[in-house]
mmCIF file with all atom_site columns, C-alpha atoms in Angstrom:
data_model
loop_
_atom_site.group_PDB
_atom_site.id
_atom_site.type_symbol
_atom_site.label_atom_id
_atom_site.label_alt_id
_atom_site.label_comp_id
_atom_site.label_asym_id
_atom_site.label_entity_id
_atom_site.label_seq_id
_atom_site.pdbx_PDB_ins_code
_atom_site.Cartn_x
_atom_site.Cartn_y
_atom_site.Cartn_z
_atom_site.occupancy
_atom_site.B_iso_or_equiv
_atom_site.pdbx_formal_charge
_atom_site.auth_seq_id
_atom_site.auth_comp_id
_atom_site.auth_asym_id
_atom_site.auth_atom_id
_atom_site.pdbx_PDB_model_num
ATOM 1   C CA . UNK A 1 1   ? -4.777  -10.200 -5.760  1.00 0.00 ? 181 UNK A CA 1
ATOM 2   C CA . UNK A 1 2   ? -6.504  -6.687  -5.375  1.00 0.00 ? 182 UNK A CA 1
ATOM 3   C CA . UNK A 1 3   ? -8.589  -5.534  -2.174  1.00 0.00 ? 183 UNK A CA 1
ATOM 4   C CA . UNK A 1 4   ? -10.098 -2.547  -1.056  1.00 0.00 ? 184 UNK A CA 1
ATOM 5   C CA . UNK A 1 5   ? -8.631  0.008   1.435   1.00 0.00 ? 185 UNK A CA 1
ATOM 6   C CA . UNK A 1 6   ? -11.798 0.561   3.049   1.00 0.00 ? 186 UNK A CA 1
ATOM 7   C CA . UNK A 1 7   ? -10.733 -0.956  6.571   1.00 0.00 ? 187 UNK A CA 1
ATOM 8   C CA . UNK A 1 8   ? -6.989  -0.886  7.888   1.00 0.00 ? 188 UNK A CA 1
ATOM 9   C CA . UNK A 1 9   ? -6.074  1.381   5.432   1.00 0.00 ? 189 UNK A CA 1
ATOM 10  C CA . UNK A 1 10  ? -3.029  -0.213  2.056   1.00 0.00 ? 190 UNK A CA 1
ATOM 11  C CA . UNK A 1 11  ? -0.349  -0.486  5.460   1.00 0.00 ? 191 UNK A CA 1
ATOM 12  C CA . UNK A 1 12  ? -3.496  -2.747  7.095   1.00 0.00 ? 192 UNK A CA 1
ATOM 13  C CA . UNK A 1 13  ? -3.591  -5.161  3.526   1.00 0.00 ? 193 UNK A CA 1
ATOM 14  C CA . UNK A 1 14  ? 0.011   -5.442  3.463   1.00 0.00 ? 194 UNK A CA 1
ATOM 15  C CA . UNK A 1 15  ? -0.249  -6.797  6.711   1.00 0.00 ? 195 UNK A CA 1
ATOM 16  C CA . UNK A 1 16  ? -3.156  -9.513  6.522   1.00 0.00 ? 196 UNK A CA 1
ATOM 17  C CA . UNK A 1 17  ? -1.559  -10.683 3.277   1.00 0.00 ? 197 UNK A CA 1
ATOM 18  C CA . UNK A 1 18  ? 2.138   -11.035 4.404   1.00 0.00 ? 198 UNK A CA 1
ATOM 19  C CA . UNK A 1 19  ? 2.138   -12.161 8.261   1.00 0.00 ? 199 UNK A CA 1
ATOM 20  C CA . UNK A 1 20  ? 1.149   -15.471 7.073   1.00 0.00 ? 200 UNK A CA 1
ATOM 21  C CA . UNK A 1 21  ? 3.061   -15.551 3.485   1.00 0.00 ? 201 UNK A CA 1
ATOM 22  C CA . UNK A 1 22  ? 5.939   -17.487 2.493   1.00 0.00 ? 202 UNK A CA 1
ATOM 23  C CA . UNK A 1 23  ? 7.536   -14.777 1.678   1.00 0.00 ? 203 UNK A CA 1
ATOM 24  C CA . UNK A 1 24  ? 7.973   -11.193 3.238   1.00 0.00 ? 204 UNK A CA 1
ATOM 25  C CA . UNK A 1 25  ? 7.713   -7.630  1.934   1.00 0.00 ? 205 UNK A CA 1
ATOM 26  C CA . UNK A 1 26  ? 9.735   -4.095  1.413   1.00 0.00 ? 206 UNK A CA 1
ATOM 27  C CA . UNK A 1 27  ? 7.453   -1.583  1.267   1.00 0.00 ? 207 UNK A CA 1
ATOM 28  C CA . UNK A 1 28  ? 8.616   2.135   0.280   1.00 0.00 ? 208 UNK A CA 1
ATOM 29  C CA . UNK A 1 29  ? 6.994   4.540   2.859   1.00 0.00 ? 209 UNK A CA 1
ATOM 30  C CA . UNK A 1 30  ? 7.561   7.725   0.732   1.00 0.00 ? 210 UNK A CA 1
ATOM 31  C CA . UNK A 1 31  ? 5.810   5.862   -2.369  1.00 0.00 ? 211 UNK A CA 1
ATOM 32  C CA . UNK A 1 32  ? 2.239   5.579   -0.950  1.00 0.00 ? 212 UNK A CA 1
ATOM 33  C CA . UNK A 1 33  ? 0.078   8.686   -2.609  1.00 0.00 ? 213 UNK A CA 1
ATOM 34  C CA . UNK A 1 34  ? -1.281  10.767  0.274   1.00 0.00 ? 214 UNK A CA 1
ATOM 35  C CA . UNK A 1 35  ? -2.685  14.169  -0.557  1.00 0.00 ? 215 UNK A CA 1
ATOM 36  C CA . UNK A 1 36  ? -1.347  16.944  1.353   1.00 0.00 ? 216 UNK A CA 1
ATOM 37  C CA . UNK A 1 37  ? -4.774  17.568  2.638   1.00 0.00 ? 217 UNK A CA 1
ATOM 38  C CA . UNK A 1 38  ? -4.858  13.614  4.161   1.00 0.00 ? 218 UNK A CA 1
ATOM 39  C CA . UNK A 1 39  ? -1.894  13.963  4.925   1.00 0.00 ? 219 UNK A CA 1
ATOM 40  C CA . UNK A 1 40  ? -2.388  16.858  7.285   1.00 0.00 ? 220 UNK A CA 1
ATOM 41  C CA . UNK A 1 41  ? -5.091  15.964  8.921   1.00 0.00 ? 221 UNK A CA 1
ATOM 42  C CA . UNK A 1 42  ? -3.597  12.068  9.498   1.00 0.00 ? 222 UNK A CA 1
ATOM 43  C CA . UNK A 1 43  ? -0.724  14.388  11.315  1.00 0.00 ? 223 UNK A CA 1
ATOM 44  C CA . UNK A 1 44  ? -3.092  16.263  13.499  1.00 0.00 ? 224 UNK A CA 1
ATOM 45  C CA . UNK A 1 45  ? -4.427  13.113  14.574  1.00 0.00 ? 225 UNK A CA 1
ATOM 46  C CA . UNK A 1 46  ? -1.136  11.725  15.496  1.00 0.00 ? 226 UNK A CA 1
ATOM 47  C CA . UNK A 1 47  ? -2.124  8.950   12.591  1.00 0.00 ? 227 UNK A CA 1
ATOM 48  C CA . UNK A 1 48  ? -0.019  7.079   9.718   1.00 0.00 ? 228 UNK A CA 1
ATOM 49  C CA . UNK A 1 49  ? -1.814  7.732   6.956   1.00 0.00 ? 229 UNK A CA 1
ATOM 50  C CA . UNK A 1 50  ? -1.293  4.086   5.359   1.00 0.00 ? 230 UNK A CA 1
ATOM 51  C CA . UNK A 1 51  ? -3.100  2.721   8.141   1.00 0.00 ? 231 UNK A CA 1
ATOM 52  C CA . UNK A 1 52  ? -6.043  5.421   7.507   1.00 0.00 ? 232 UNK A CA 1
ATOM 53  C CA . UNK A 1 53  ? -9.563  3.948   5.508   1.00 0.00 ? 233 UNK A CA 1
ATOM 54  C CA . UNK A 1 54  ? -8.821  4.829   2.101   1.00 0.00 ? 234 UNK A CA 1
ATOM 55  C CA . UNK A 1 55  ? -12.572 4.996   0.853   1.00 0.00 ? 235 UNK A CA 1
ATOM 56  C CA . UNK A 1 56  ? -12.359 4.088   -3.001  1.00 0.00 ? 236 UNK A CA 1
ATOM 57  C CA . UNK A 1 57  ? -8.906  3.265   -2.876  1.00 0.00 ? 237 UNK A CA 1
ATOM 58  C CA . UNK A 1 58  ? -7.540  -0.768  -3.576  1.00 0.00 ? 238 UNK A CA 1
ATOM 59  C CA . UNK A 1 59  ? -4.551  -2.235  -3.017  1.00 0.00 ? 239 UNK A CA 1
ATOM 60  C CA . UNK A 1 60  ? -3.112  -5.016  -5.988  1.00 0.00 ? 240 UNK A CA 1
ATOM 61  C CA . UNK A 1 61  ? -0.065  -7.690  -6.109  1.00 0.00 ? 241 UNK A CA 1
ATOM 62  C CA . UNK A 1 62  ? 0.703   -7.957  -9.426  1.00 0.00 ? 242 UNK A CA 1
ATOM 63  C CA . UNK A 1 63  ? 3.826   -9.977  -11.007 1.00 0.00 ? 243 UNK A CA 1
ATOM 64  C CA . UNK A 1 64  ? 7.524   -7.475  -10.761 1.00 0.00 ? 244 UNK A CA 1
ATOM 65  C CA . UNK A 1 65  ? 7.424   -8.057  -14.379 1.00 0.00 ? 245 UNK A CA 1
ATOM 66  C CA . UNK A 1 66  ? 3.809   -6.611  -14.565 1.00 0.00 ? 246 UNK A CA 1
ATOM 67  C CA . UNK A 1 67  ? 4.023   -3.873  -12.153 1.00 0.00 ? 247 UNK A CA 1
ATOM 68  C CA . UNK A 1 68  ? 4.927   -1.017  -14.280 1.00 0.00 ? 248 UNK A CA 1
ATOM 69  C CA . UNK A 1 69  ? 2.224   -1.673  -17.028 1.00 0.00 ? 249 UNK A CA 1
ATOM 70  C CA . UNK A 1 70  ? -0.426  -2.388  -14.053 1.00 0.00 ? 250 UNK A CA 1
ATOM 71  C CA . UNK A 1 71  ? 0.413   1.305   -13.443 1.00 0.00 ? 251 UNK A CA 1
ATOM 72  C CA . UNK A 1 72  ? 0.715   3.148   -16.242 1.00 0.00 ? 252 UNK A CA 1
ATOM 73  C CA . UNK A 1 73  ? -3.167  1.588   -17.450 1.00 0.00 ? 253 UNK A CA 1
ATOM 74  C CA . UNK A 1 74  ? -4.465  2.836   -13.901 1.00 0.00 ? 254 UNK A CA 1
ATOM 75  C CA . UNK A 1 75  ? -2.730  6.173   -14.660 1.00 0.00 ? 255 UNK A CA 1
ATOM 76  C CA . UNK A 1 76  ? -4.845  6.236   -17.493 1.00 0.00 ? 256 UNK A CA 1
ATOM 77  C CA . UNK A 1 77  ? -7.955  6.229   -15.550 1.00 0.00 ? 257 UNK A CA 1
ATOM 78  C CA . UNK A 1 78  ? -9.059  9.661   -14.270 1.00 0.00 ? 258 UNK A CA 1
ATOM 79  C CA . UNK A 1 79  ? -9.724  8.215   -10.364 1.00 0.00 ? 259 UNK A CA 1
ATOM 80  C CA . UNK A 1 80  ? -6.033  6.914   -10.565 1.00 0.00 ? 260 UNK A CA 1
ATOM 81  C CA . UNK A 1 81  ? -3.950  8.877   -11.175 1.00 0.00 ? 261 UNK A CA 1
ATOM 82  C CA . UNK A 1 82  ? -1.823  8.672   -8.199  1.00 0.00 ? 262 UNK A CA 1
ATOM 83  C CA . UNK A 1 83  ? -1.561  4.839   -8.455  1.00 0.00 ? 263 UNK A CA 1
ATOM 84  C CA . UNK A 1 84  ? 2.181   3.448   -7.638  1.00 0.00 ? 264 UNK A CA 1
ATOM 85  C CA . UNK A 1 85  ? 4.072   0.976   -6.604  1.00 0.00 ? 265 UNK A CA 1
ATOM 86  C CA . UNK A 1 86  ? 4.668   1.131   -3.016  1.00 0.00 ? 266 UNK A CA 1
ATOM 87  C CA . UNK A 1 87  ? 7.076   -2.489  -2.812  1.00 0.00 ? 267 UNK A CA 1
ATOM 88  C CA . UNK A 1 88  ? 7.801   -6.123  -3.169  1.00 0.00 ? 268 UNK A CA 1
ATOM 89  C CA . UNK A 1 89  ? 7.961   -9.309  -2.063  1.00 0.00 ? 269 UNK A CA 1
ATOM 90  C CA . UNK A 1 90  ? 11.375  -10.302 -0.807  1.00 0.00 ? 270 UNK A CA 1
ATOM 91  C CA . UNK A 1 91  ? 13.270  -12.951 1.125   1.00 0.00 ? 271 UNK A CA 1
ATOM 92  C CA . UNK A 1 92  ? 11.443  -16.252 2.787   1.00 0.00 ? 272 UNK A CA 1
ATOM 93  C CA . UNK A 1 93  ? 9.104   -15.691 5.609   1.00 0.00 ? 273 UNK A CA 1
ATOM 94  C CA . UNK A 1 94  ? 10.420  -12.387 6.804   1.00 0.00 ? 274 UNK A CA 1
ATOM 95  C CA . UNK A 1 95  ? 8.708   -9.409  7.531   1.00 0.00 ? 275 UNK A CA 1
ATOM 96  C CA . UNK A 1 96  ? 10.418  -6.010  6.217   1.00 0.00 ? 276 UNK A CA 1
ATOM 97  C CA . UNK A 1 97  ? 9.756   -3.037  6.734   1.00 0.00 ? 277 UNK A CA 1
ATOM 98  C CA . UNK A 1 98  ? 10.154  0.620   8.022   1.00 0.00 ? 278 UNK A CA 1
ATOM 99  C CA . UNK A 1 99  ? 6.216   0.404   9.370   1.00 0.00 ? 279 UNK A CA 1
ATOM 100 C CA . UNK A 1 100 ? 5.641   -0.619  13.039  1.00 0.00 ? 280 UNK A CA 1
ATOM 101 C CA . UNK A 1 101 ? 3.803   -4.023  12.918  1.00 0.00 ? 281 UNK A CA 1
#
């Protein structure tokens, strides 16, 4: 599954794809790639930037097993660079997470 950041921000996908999943999700707050310059200006707006529209950005489930190859061939790719894995599926029909939803 892969969709674009454009609206709701990666924090917004998370969301729509695990309220209503079998399953739940641990996400790693310090993982998501913010630049220090979105990442300022999401503080003087009083905003989390994982919520923010992430223009050209995409969010992707991918298999645990396939995770760390899914990143390292984005890493290739000049525009991704920062790609990572910001967490997993977990438990049955439970919501984790540090986030506020």
């Amino acid at each position: 599954f892969m969709r674009d950041a454009t609206r709701g921000g990666v924090w917004g996908i998370v969301r729509e794809i695990f309220e209503n999943a079998p399953c739940g999700a641990v996400l790693d707050e310090e993982a998501l790639p913010v630049t220090p310059e979105a990442g300022a200006v999401a503080k003087l707006l009083g905003m989390d930037p994982g919520f923010a529209a992430c223009e050209g950005c995409f969010a992707a489930v991918v298999s645990a097993e396939a995770a760390d190859a899914c990143v390292a061939a984005l890493r290739k790719l000049p525009l991704c660079r920062s790609a990572a894995v910001i967490g997993e599926a977990a438990g049955e029909a439970i919501f984790y997470s540090r986030l506020p939803f």
